[in-house]
Amino acid sequence: MPFGARITESGVRFRLWAPDLGQVGLCIEPSPEALPMAAHGEGWFELTVADAGAGARYRFEVNDALRVPDPAARYNPDDVHAASEVIDPSAFVWRDAAWRGRPWHEAVLYELHVGTFSPEGSFAGVMQRLDYLAELGVTALELMPVADFPGTRDWGYDGVLPFAPDSRYGRPEDLKALIEAAHLRGLMVLLDVVYNHFGPEGNYLHVYAQPFFSERRQTPWGAAIAFDGPRPVREFFLHNALYWLQEYHLDGLRLDAVHAIFDASPRHFLDELSACVRAAIGNRREVHLILENDANQARYLGGDGYRAQWNDDLHHALHVLCTGESDGYYTDYADAPLHHLGRSLAQGFAWQGEKSAYRDGNPRGEASAHLPAQAFVAFLQSHDQIGNRAYGERIAQLVSKPALRAAAAIYLLAPSIPMLFMGEEFAAATPFPFFCDFGGNDRDKELRTAVTQGRRREFAHFARYADAAAQAAIPDPNRLETFLAARLDWGCLEKPEHAEWLAYYRTLLQLRQDMIVPRLHSMNGAAGQFEVLPSGLLQVHWRLGDGATLRLLTNLSNEAREGVLPDGRTLFATDAIGDGELPPWSVLWTLQGGSDG
């Protein structure tokens, strides 16, 4: 890795890219001295210290007095403003040599936040639940970002040290132990990474490497990263991706909000990143790159590019059908939610270039029907879709039990890749509001106030939060109580209603594993078709990889609807469905033909 601290035969080599400075010092604790680093051209400074080793604490001295952590630190034990620690990557002895990953079509994702998933709020706490997740039918953990963030609690999208697992969750070896333990149980581990911005506190790059940021563009979270600027900027993130995949044996990365990655280069950063990963990993094991992309750019999916994209369209259509909500971005789905759901299930995106009212009449998306169903990640809940609500309510607190059962049966058995959000499988009642913990100085006090006010302004255009009193009641992201309320309540599994939900999800996931997954291999694109029937039913069918036809017929309303039952043997039905009529909130799956007839 060209950045940061590297243990060599001659000692520890320290490197920093500081193109704005003429000199940089290296400070190794507890010495008060700053050792001068040699300039190596094009903004690089370097020094090898013979008597330094693993465990040494260090900072860089910039602007003659300011001492800052290493932006490529592998670990910062005392948070983002303090010294970095030299880590020996070879010290952890892996026991997963036989692990080659799992094919993508076998993926059942489980998104979790390390700090709230367990009472311990740590990597070790997650490890204690791996057997539970394997028994549930999950095949892949998707960790929300763990890169070092300011303070004691955060969603993870305010990270400022992208190479350092946050010390609140454990040391680097604790994360490696979690990943190893998952592999030994046949579970993949994917990590959410943020390459579109740095958090608002603890990022010192602007002090000594202003070319890291674009003066022309802004993201919703601050200055855009200059991917089309100096080469070290791109290299920083390319090496970050390889670092997580190689040094931590991760099975994939989910790239957050890539629509906010601005790059006017002849070769877009996303294209270079996927090519870089494929070249580095080769055929030695399965590695999966996933996108979140509000622009619905199908161009990045398939082939040697990205394996899949989160399908917000499918979520939004299901949410509108189950809740009747039509505020905010749900506006685009409220006119014909069944059509949008059917198109999402059969073709991937609901919006494939049409003009979006929510986006001021601008077109959104690209044609996606040519892609296989597994190029899309389907979900009923995610950190965004829960946390973007004022109080962070989960779907189980918003809809009836029949509606929730129907929605789960649709997305968990469809040929796309399903993703659960932690606790969804037992209808957890704990909310998941946005929370953070910015520092205590005067400047950060202003930041905390701005975050609180900004969070409340987000909801001002919703009718129910139009007045100031309603906005003031929205939980303050900075308060400890907001974070504590988000901790998953595992004790509720002792209650019959939650145990019943867990059994339901296990049944669906076992059925998927037995009857759907074996038929997804080699499934082609353009394999799905849908129709909204005059009676108000939705029917969808897909040609699977073994030649079988999978059919869905569903009534997502409060009234019984007439319809002709599809051909094939019944795989699953939410209700006893009689010939010619589907009860309210009913789902019927059938299978015809294929390898077993």
Coordinates of C-alpha atoms in Angstrom, one line a residue:
M1 CA 0.0 0.0 0.0
P2 CA 1.6 3.3 -1.0
F3 CA -0.1 5.2 1.8
G4 CA 0.4 5.1 5.6
A5 CA 2.7 2.9 7.7
R6 CA 4.2 -0.3 6.3
I7 CA 6.4 -2.7 8.3
T8 CA 9.6 -3.5 6.3
E9 CA 12.9 -5.3 7.0
S10 CA 14.4 -2.0 7.7
G11 CA 11.8 -0.8 10.2
V12 CA 8.5 1.0 9.6
R13 CA 8.1 3.1 6.4
F14 CA 5.8 6.1 6.9
R15 CA 4.3 7.9 3.9
L16 CA 2.0 10.8 3.5
W17 CA 0.7 12.7 0.4
A18 CA 0.7 16.4 1.4
P19 CA 0.9 18.4 -1.9
D20 CA 0.1 21.7 -0.2
L21 CA 3.2 21.6 2.1
G22 CA 6.9 22.0 1.8
Q23 CA 7.7 20.0 4.9
V24 CA 6.1 17.3 7.1
G25 CA 7.2 15.9 10.4
L26 CA 6.7 12.4 11.9
C27 CA 5.8 12.3 15.6
I28 CA 6.2 8.9 17.4
E29 CA 4.9 8.8 20.9
P30 CA 6.0 9.4 23.6
S31 CA 8.8 11.5 22.1
P32 CA 7.9 15.2 21.7
E33 CA 10.1 15.5 18.7
A34 CA 9.0 15.7 15.1
L35 CA 11.3 13.8 12.8
P36 CA 11.6 15.5 9.4
M37 CA 10.3 13.4 6.5
A38 CA 12.0 13.5 3.2
A39 CA 10.2 15.0 0.2
H40 CA 9.9 12.5 -2.7
G41 CA 8.3 14.6 -5.3
E42 CA 4.7 15.2 -6.4
G43 CA 3.6 15.9 -2.9
W44 CA 4.9 12.7 -1.2
F45 CA 6.8 12.6 2.0
E46 CA 8.5 9.5 3.4
L47 CA 10.6 8.3 6.4
T48 CA 11.7 4.8 7.5
V49 CA 12.2 4.5 11.3
A50 CA 14.4 1.5 12.2
D51 CA 13.4 1.1 15.8
A52 CA 9.6 1.5 15.2
G53 CA 7.4 -1.6 15.0
A54 CA 3.8 -2.9 15.5
G55 CA 2.0 -1.0 18.3
A56 CA 3.9 2.2 17.8
R57 CA 1.7 5.3 18.1
Y58 CA 2.4 8.1 15.6
R59 CA 1.0 11.3 14.0
F60 CA 2.1 13.7 11.2
E61 CA 3.1 17.3 12.0
V62 CA 1.8 19.7 9.4
N63 CA 1.8 23.5 9.2
D64 CA 4.6 23.4 11.8
A65 CA 2.3 22.8 14.8
L66 CA -0.8 20.8 14.0
R67 CA -0.4 17.0 14.6
V68 CA -2.9 14.9 12.7
P69 CA -3.6 11.1 12.4
D70 CA -2.6 9.1 9.4
P71 CA -5.5 9.2 6.8
A72 CA -4.5 5.6 5.8
A73 CA -4.1 4.4 9.4
R74 CA -5.0 0.8 9.9
Y75 CA -6.1 1.6 13.5
N76 CA -6.8 4.7 15.6
P77 CA -7.3 3.4 19.2
D78 CA -8.3 6.8 20.7
D79 CA -10.6 8.1 18.0
V80 CA -10.1 10.2 15.0
H81 CA -8.2 13.2 16.4
A82 CA -5.6 11.1 18.3
A83 CA -2.5 9.1 17.3
S84 CA -2.6 6.2 14.8
E85 CA -1.2 2.8 15.6
V86 CA 1.2 0.7 13.5
I87 CA -0.5 -2.6 12.7
D88 CA 1.3 -5.7 11.4
P89 CA -1.1 -7.2 8.9
S90 CA 0.6 -10.6 9.0
A91 CA 0.2 -11.0 12.8
F92 CA -3.3 -12.5 12.4
V93 CA -3.1 -16.2 11.5
W94 CA -6.0 -17.0 9.2
R95 CA -7.7 -20.5 9.3
D96 CA -10.0 -20.0 6.3
A97 CA -7.5 -21.1 3.6
A98 CA -10.1 -23.5 2.1
W99 CA -12.7 -20.7 1.7
R100 CA -13.4 -19.7 -1.9
G101 CA -16.5 -17.7 -1.3
R102 CA -20.0 -18.5 -2.6
P103 CA -21.7 -17.8 -5.9
W104 CA -23.7 -14.7 -6.0
H105 CA -27.0 -16.5 -6.9
E106 CA -26.8 -18.2 -3.4
A107 CA -26.7 -14.8 -1.6
V108 CA -29.3 -14.0 1.1
L109 CA -28.0 -10.7 2.6
Y110 CA -28.5 -9.6 6.2
E111 CA -27.6 -5.9 6.7
L112 CA -26.6 -5.0 10.2
H113 CA -25.1 -2.2 12.2
V114 CA -22.3 -3.5 14.5
G115 CA -23.0 -1.0 17.3
T116 CA -26.6 -1.8 17.7
F117 CA -26.9 -5.4 16.6
S118 CA -25.8 -6.9 20.0
P119 CA -25.7 -5.7 23.6
E120 CA -21.9 -5.5 23.3
G121 CA -22.0 -3.3 20.2
S122 CA -18.8 -5.0 18.9
F123 CA -17.4 -7.4 16.3
A124 CA -17.3 -10.0 19.1
G125 CA -21.0 -9.4 19.7
V126 CA -21.8 -10.1 16.1
M127 CA -19.7 -13.2 16.2
Q128 CA -21.9 -14.6 19.0
R129 CA -25.0 -14.6 16.6
L130 CA -23.4 -16.3 13.6
D131 CA -24.9 -19.7 14.3
Y132 CA -28.3 -18.0 14.6
L133 CA -27.9 -16.3 11.2
A134 CA -26.8 -19.5 9.5
E135 CA -29.8 -21.3 10.9
L136 CA -32.1 -18.5 9.8
G137 CA -31.0 -19.1 6.2
V138 CA -28.8 -16.1 5.7
T139 CA -25.7 -16.7 3.5
A140 CA -24.0 -13.2 3.7
L141 CA -23.6 -10.5 6.3
E142 CA -23.5 -7.0 5.0
L143 CA -21.9 -4.7 7.6
M144 CA -22.8 -1.1 7.6
P145 CA -19.6 1.1 7.4
V146 CA -17.1 0.4 10.2
A147 CA -14.4 3.0 9.1
D148 CA -13.4 5.2 12.0
F149 CA -15.9 7.9 12.8
P150 CA -15.9 10.7 15.4
G151 CA -17.2 9.9 18.8
T152 CA -18.8 6.8 20.3
R153 CA -21.7 6.1 18.0
D154 CA -22.6 6.7 14.4
W155 CA -24.3 5.0 11.5
G156 CA -20.9 4.8 9.9
Y157 CA -21.4 7.2 6.9
D158 CA -19.5 10.0 8.8
G159 CA -16.2 8.0 8.6
V160 CA -12.9 9.9 8.1
L161 CA -10.3 7.2 8.4
P162 CA -11.4 4.7 5.7
F163 CA -8.7 2.1 6.5
A164 CA -9.3 1.9 10.2
P165 CA -12.0 -0.2 11.8
D166 CA -13.6 2.0 14.5
S167 CA -12.1 1.2 17.9
R168 CA -15.6 1.1 19.6
Y169 CA -16.2 -2.1 17.7
G170 CA -12.8 -3.7 18.4
R171 CA -9.3 -4.0 17.1
P172 CA -8.5 -5.0 13.5
E173 CA -7.9 -8.6 14.6
D174 CA -11.4 -8.7 16.1
L175 CA -12.9 -7.9 12.7
K176 CA -10.7 -10.5 11.1
A177 CA -11.8 -13.0 13.7
L178 CA -15.4 -12.2 12.9
I179 CA -14.9 -12.7 9.2
E180 CA -13.0 -15.9 9.7
A181 CA -15.7 -17.3 12.0
A182 CA -18.3 -16.4 9.4
H183 CA -16.4 -18.3 6.7
L184 CA -16.0 -21.3 8.9
R185 CA -19.9 -21.4 9.0
G186 CA -20.3 -20.9 5.2
L187 CA -21.2 -17.3 5.6
M188 CA -19.9 -14.5 3.3
V189 CA -19.1 -11.1 4.8
L190 CA -19.6 -7.9 2.7
L191 CA -18.7 -4.4 3.9
D192 CA -20.4 -1.1 3.1
V193 CA -17.8 1.5 2.1
V194 CA -18.2 5.3 1.5
Y195 CA -16.2 6.7 -1.4
N196 CA -18.3 9.8 -2.1
H197 CA -17.4 12.0 0.9
F198 CA -15.7 12.3 4.3
G199 CA -17.5 13.0 7.5
P200 CA -17.8 16.6 8.8
E201 CA -15.5 16.1 11.8
G202 CA -12.0 14.7 12.0
N203 CA -11.0 14.9 8.3
Y204 CA -7.7 16.8 8.1
L205 CA -6.9 16.2 4.4
H206 CA -8.1 19.7 3.6
V207 CA -5.3 21.1 5.7
Y208 CA -2.4 19.6 3.7
A209 CA -4.0 18.0 0.6
Q210 CA -6.7 20.4 -0.7
P211 CA -6.5 18.8 -4.2
F212 CA -8.2 15.8 -2.7
F213 CA -11.5 17.8 -3.0
S214 CA -13.2 19.4 -6.0
E215 CA -13.9 23.1 -5.9
R216 CA -16.5 22.8 -8.6
R217 CA -18.8 20.2 -7.1
Q218 CA -20.6 19.6 -3.8
T219 CA -22.4 16.5 -2.5
P220 CA -25.3 16.6 0.0
W221 CA -22.6 15.9 2.7
G222 CA -20.0 18.4 1.7
A223 CA -17.2 18.8 -0.8
A224 CA -17.0 16.2 -3.5
I225 CA -13.8 14.1 -3.8
A226 CA -11.7 15.0 -6.9
F227 CA -11.6 11.6 -8.6
D228 CA -10.7 13.4 -11.8
G229 CA -7.9 15.3 -10.1
P230 CA -4.4 14.1 -9.1
R231 CA -3.8 10.4 -9.4
P232 CA -3.1 9.8 -5.6
V233 CA -6.8 10.6 -4.9
R234 CA -8.0 7.7 -7.1
E235 CA -5.2 5.5 -5.7
F236 CA -6.3 6.1 -2.2
F237 CA -9.7 4.6 -2.8
L238 CA -8.6 1.8 -5.2
H239 CA -6.1 0.6 -2.5
N240 CA -8.8 0.9 0.1
A241 CA -11.0 -1.5 -1.8
L242 CA -8.2 -3.9 -2.3
Y243 CA -7.2 -3.5 1.4
W244 CA -10.5 -4.7 2.7
L245 CA -10.8 -7.5 0.2
Q246 CA -7.3 -8.9 0.6
E247 CA -6.1 -8.0 4.1
Y248 CA -9.5 -8.8 5.7
H249 CA -10.6 -11.6 3.4
L250 CA -13.9 -9.9 2.8
D251 CA -16.2 -11.4 0.2
G252 CA -17.4 -8.1 -1.3
L253 CA -18.1 -4.4 -0.9
R254 CA -21.2 -2.3 -1.2
L255 CA -20.4 1.1 -2.5
D256 CA -22.6 3.8 -0.9
A257 CA -24.4 6.4 -3.1
V258 CA -22.2 6.2 -6.1
H259 CA -24.4 8.7 -7.9
A260 CA -22.5 11.3 -5.7
I261 CA -19.2 10.2 -7.1
F262 CA -18.3 12.8 -9.7
D263 CA -15.7 12.0 -12.3
A264 CA -15.1 13.5 -15.7
S265 CA -12.1 11.3 -16.5
P266 CA -12.1 9.3 -19.7
R267 CA -12.3 6.2 -17.5
H268 CA -14.8 6.6 -14.7
F269 CA -13.5 5.7 -11.2
L270 CA -16.2 3.0 -10.9
D271 CA -15.0 1.2 -14.0
E272 CA -11.4 1.4 -12.9
L273 CA -12.3 0.1 -9.4
S274 CA -14.1 -3.0 -10.7
A275 CA -11.3 -3.8 -13.2
C276 CA -8.7 -3.3 -10.4
V277 CA -10.5 -5.8 -8.1
R278 CA -11.0 -8.4 -10.8
A279 CA -7.3 -8.2 -11.8
A280 CA -6.2 -8.5 -8.2
I281 CA -8.5 -11.3 -7.1
G282 CA -8.8 -13.2 -10.4
N283 CA -10.4 -16.6 -10.2
R284 CA -9.0 -17.5 -6.8
R285 CA -12.3 -16.8 -5.0
E286 CA -15.7 -15.2 -5.4
V287 CA -15.8 -11.5 -4.7
H288 CA -18.9 -9.4 -5.2
L289 CA -19.2 -5.6 -5.8
I290 CA -22.5 -4.0 -5.1
L291 CA -23.8 -0.5 -5.8
E292 CA -26.2 1.9 -4.3
N293 CA -27.0 4.2 -7.2
D294 CA -30.1 6.5 -7.2
A295 CA -29.5 7.3 -10.9
N296 CA -30.4 3.7 -11.9
Q297 CA -27.5 3.5 -14.2
A298 CA -27.7 -0.1 -15.6
R299 CA -24.4 0.5 -17.5
Y300 CA -22.3 -0.5 -14.5
L301 CA -24.1 -3.9 -13.9
G302 CA -23.3 -7.2 -15.5
G303 CA -20.3 -8.7 -17.3
D304 CA -17.0 -7.9 -15.5
G305 CA -18.6 -4.9 -13.7
Y306 CA -20.7 -4.8 -10.6
R307 CA -22.6 -7.8 -9.5
A308 CA -25.8 -6.0 -8.4
Q309 CA -27.5 -2.8 -7.2
W310 CA -29.8 -2.1 -4.4
N311 CA -33.3 -1.9 -5.9
D312 CA -34.9 1.1 -4.2
D313 CA -37.7 1.0 -6.8
L314 CA -38.9 -2.4 -5.6
H315 CA -38.8 -1.2 -2.0
H316 CA -40.7 2.0 -2.7
A317 CA -43.5 0.3 -4.7
L318 CA -44.0 -2.4 -2.0
H319 CA -43.9 0.3 0.7
V320 CA -46.6 2.4 -1.0
L321 CA -48.8 -0.7 -1.5
C322 CA -48.5 -1.8 2.1
T323 CA -48.7 1.6 3.8
G324 CA -50.5 3.9 1.4
E325 CA -47.9 6.6 2.0
S326 CA -47.1 9.0 -0.9
D327 CA -44.9 11.7 0.6
G328 CA -41.4 12.5 -0.6
Y329 CA -39.9 10.1 -3.0
Y330 CA -42.9 7.8 -2.7
T331 CA -44.7 10.3 -4.9
D332 CA -43.2 8.6 -8.0
Y333 CA -44.9 5.3 -7.1
A334 CA -48.3 6.4 -5.8
D335 CA -50.0 6.6 -9.2
A336 CA -49.5 3.0 -10.2
P337 CA -47.7 1.0 -7.4
L338 CA -48.7 -2.4 -8.8
H339 CA -47.2 -1.5 -12.2
H340 CA -44.0 -0.2 -10.6
L341 CA -43.7 -3.4 -8.4
G342 CA -44.3 -5.7 -11.3
R343 CA -41.7 -3.9 -13.5
S344 CA -39.2 -4.0 -10.6
L345 CA -39.7 -7.7 -10.1
A346 CA -39.6 -8.6 -13.8
Q347 CA -37.2 -6.1 -15.3
G348 CA -35.1 -4.7 -12.4
F349 CA -35.7 -0.9 -12.4
A350 CA -39.2 0.6 -12.3
W351 CA -37.7 3.9 -13.7
Q352 CA -35.8 3.2 -16.9
G353 CA -35.5 6.7 -18.4
E354 CA -39.0 8.1 -17.8
K355 CA -39.5 11.6 -16.4
S356 CA -39.7 11.7 -12.6
A357 CA -42.1 14.1 -11.0
Y358 CA -40.2 13.9 -7.7
R359 CA -37.1 14.9 -9.6
D360 CA -38.7 18.0 -11.2
G361 CA -39.6 16.2 -14.4
N362 CA -36.0 15.0 -15.2
P363 CA -35.6 11.5 -16.6
R364 CA -34.3 8.8 -14.3
G365 CA -32.7 5.5 -15.0
E366 CA -31.6 3.3 -17.9
A367 CA -33.1 0.2 -19.5
S368 CA -32.5 -2.9 -17.3
A369 CA -34.6 -5.7 -18.6
H370 CA -31.6 -7.3 -20.3
L371 CA -30.0 -7.9 -17.0
P372 CA -30.5 -11.1 -14.9
A373 CA -32.7 -10.8 -11.8
Q374 CA -29.7 -11.4 -9.6
A375 CA -28.3 -8.0 -10.7
F376 CA -30.8 -6.5 -8.3
V377 CA -31.0 -6.6 -4.5
A378 CA -34.6 -6.6 -3.2
F379 CA -35.5 -5.6 0.3
L380 CA -38.5 -4.5 2.4
Q381 CA -36.4 -2.7 5.0
S382 CA -32.9 -1.2 5.1
H383 CA -31.0 1.3 7.3
D384 CA -32.0 4.1 4.9
Q385 CA -35.6 3.3 4.6
I386 CA -36.1 2.9 8.3
G387 CA -33.7 5.7 9.4
N388 CA -35.0 8.2 6.8
R389 CA -38.3 8.2 8.8
A390 CA -38.5 10.9 11.5
Y391 CA -38.8 8.4 14.3
G392 CA -37.1 5.4 12.6
E393 CA -40.1 3.2 12.7
R394 CA -39.9 -0.3 11.2
I395 CA -42.4 -1.6 8.7
A396 CA -43.9 -4.0 11.3
Q397 CA -45.1 -0.9 13.2
L398 CA -46.7 0.6 10.1
V399 CA -48.7 -2.1 8.4
S400 CA -51.0 -5.0 9.2
K401 CA -49.8 -8.5 9.7
P402 CA -51.3 -9.8 6.5
A403 CA -49.7 -7.0 4.4
L404 CA -46.3 -7.7 6.0
R405 CA -46.6 -11.4 5.4
A406 CA -47.5 -10.9 1.8
A407 CA -44.6 -8.4 1.2
A408 CA -42.1 -10.7 2.8
A409 CA -43.3 -13.7 0.7
I410 CA -42.9 -11.7 -2.5
Y411 CA -39.3 -10.4 -2.1
L412 CA -37.9 -13.4 -0.3
L413 CA -39.0 -15.9 -3.0
A414 CA -38.4 -13.8 -6.1
P415 CA -35.3 -14.6 -8.3
S416 CA -33.6 -11.3 -7.3
I417 CA -31.2 -11.3 -4.3
P418 CA -33.0 -10.7 -1.0
M419 CA -31.7 -8.6 1.8
L420 CA -33.0 -8.5 5.4
F421 CA -32.3 -5.7 7.8
M422 CA -31.3 -6.8 11.3
G423 CA -34.3 -7.9 13.4
E424 CA -36.7 -7.8 10.5
E425 CA -37.0 -11.6 10.7
F426 CA -38.7 -11.4 14.1
A427 CA -40.6 -8.1 13.5
A428 CA -38.3 -6.2 15.9
A429 CA -40.1 -3.2 17.5
T430 CA -36.9 -1.3 18.2
P431 CA -36.6 1.8 15.9
F432 CA -33.5 2.6 13.9
P433 CA -33.3 6.4 13.9
F434 CA -30.3 8.4 12.6
F435 CA -27.7 8.9 15.4
C436 CA -24.2 10.4 15.7
D437 CA -21.8 11.7 18.3
F438 CA -19.8 14.7 17.2
G439 CA -17.1 16.2 19.5
G440 CA -17.2 18.7 22.3
N441 CA -15.4 21.8 21.2
D442 CA -17.2 25.0 20.2
R443 CA -16.9 24.4 16.5
D444 CA -18.4 20.9 16.9
K445 CA -21.1 22.3 19.2
E446 CA -22.2 24.3 16.2
L447 CA -22.0 21.1 14.1
R448 CA -24.2 19.2 16.5
T449 CA -26.8 22.0 16.4
A450 CA -26.7 22.1 12.6
V451 CA -27.2 18.3 12.5
T452 CA -30.2 18.5 14.8
Q453 CA -31.8 21.3 12.9
G454 CA -31.0 19.8 9.6
R455 CA -32.5 16.5 10.5
R456 CA -35.8 18.3 11.6
R457 CA -35.9 20.4 8.4
E458 CA -35.7 17.3 6.3
F459 CA -39.3 16.5 7.4
A460 CA -40.7 20.0 7.2
H461 CA -42.3 19.2 3.8
F462 CA -44.3 16.3 5.3
A463 CA -47.7 17.4 6.3
R464 CA -47.5 15.7 9.7
Y465 CA -44.4 17.6 10.6
A466 CA -45.3 21.0 9.2
D467 CA -45.5 22.8 12.5
A468 CA -42.5 23.6 14.7
A469 CA -43.7 21.6 17.7
A470 CA -44.0 18.4 15.6
Q471 CA -40.5 19.0 14.2
A472 CA -39.1 19.6 17.7
A473 CA -40.4 16.2 18.9
I474 CA -38.3 14.4 16.3
P475 CA -35.5 12.5 18.1
D476 CA -32.2 14.5 18.3
P477 CA -29.5 12.4 16.5
N478 CA -26.8 13.6 19.0
R479 CA -28.5 12.4 22.1
L480 CA -27.3 9.1 23.7
E481 CA -30.9 8.1 24.2
T482 CA -31.5 8.1 20.4
F483 CA -28.7 5.6 19.9
L484 CA -29.7 3.4 22.9
A485 CA -33.3 3.2 21.5
A486 CA -31.9 1.6 18.3
R487 CA -30.2 -1.3 20.0
L488 CA -31.8 -4.5 18.9
D489 CA -34.0 -6.2 21.5
W490 CA -33.2 -9.9 21.4
G491 CA -35.3 -10.5 24.4
C492 CA -38.5 -10.0 22.5
L493 CA -37.9 -13.5 20.8
E494 CA -39.4 -15.0 24.0
K495 CA -42.7 -13.5 23.1
P496 CA -45.0 -15.7 20.9
E497 CA -45.7 -13.1 18.2
H498 CA -42.0 -12.5 17.5
A499 CA -41.1 -16.2 17.6
E500 CA -44.0 -16.7 15.1
W501 CA -42.4 -14.2 12.7
L502 CA -39.0 -15.8 13.0
A503 CA -40.5 -19.2 12.1
Y504 CA -42.3 -17.6 9.1
Y505 CA -39.0 -16.1 7.7
R506 CA -37.2 -19.3 8.3
T507 CA -39.8 -21.2 6.3
L508 CA -39.6 -18.8 3.4
L509 CA -35.8 -18.9 3.4
Q510 CA -35.7 -22.7 3.6
L511 CA -38.1 -22.8 0.6
R512 CA -35.9 -20.4 -1.3
Q513 CA -32.8 -22.5 -0.6
D514 CA -34.5 -25.8 -1.6
M515 CA -36.6 -24.8 -4.6
I516 CA -35.4 -21.4 -6.0
V517 CA -31.7 -21.1 -5.6
P518 CA -30.7 -24.3 -7.4
R519 CA -32.6 -23.0 -10.5
L520 CA -31.0 -19.5 -10.5
H521 CA -27.6 -20.5 -11.9
S522 CA -27.2 -19.5 -15.5
M523 CA -30.5 -17.5 -15.4
N524 CA -30.5 -15.1 -18.3
G525 CA -31.6 -11.5 -18.7
A526 CA -34.9 -10.6 -20.2
A527 CA -36.4 -13.6 -18.3
G528 CA -39.3 -11.9 -16.6
Q529 CA -42.7 -10.6 -17.7
F530 CA -45.5 -9.0 -15.7
E531 CA -49.1 -7.9 -16.0
V532 CA -51.5 -5.9 -13.8
L533 CA -54.8 -7.6 -14.4
P534 CA -58.1 -5.7 -14.7
S535 CA -59.2 -7.3 -11.5
G536 CA -56.3 -5.5 -9.6
L537 CA -54.1 -8.6 -9.3
L538 CA -50.4 -8.6 -10.2
Q539 CA -49.0 -11.6 -12.0
V540 CA -45.3 -12.1 -12.8
H541 CA -43.4 -15.0 -14.3
W542 CA -39.7 -15.8 -14.9
R543 CA -37.8 -18.3 -17.0
L544 CA -35.3 -19.8 -14.6
G545 CA -31.8 -21.1 -15.3
D546 CA -33.0 -24.8 -15.6
G547 CA -35.8 -23.9 -17.9
A548 CA -38.5 -24.0 -15.2
T549 CA -41.2 -21.2 -15.1
L550 CA -41.7 -19.5 -11.7
R551 CA -45.0 -17.7 -11.4
L552 CA -46.3 -15.2 -8.9
L553 CA -49.9 -14.2 -8.5
T554 CA -50.7 -11.7 -5.7
N555 CA -53.5 -9.6 -4.3
L556 CA -52.1 -6.6 -2.4
S557 CA -55.3 -5.0 -1.4
N558 CA -57.9 -5.2 1.5
E559 CA -60.5 -6.8 -0.8
A560 CA -60.8 -10.2 -2.3
R561 CA -60.1 -10.3 -6.1
E562 CA -61.1 -12.7 -8.8
G563 CA -58.4 -14.3 -10.9
V564 CA -57.3 -17.5 -12.7
L565 CA -54.8 -19.5 -10.8
P566 CA -51.4 -19.9 -12.6
D567 CA -50.2 -23.2 -14.0
G568 CA -47.7 -25.4 -12.1
R569 CA -47.5 -26.9 -8.7
T570 CA -47.9 -24.7 -5.7
L571 CA -44.6 -23.7 -4.0
F572 CA -46.1 -21.4 -1.4
A573 CA -49.4 -19.7 -0.6
T574 CA -50.1 -17.3 2.2
D575 CA -53.8 -18.4 2.3
A576 CA -56.0 -21.3 1.3
I577 CA -56.7 -19.9 -2.2
G578 CA -59.8 -21.2 -3.9
D579 CA -60.2 -21.4 -7.6
G580 CA -61.2 -18.0 -9.0
E581 CA -60.6 -15.8 -6.0
L582 CA -57.7 -14.5 -4.0
P583 CA -58.2 -13.3 -0.4
P584 CA -56.9 -9.9 0.6
W585 CA -53.1 -9.7 0.9
S586 CA -52.6 -13.1 -0.5
V587 CA -49.5 -14.4 -2.4
L588 CA -49.3 -17.6 -4.6
W589 CA -46.1 -19.0 -6.0
T590 CA -46.1 -21.8 -8.5
L591 CA -43.4 -23.7 -10.4
Q592 CA -43.7 -25.5 -13.7
G593 CA -41.2 -27.6 -15.6
G594 CA -37.4 -27.6 -15.2
S595 CA -35.0 -30.2 -14.0
D596 CA -37.5 -32.2 -12.0
G597 CA -40.5 -31.6 -14.2

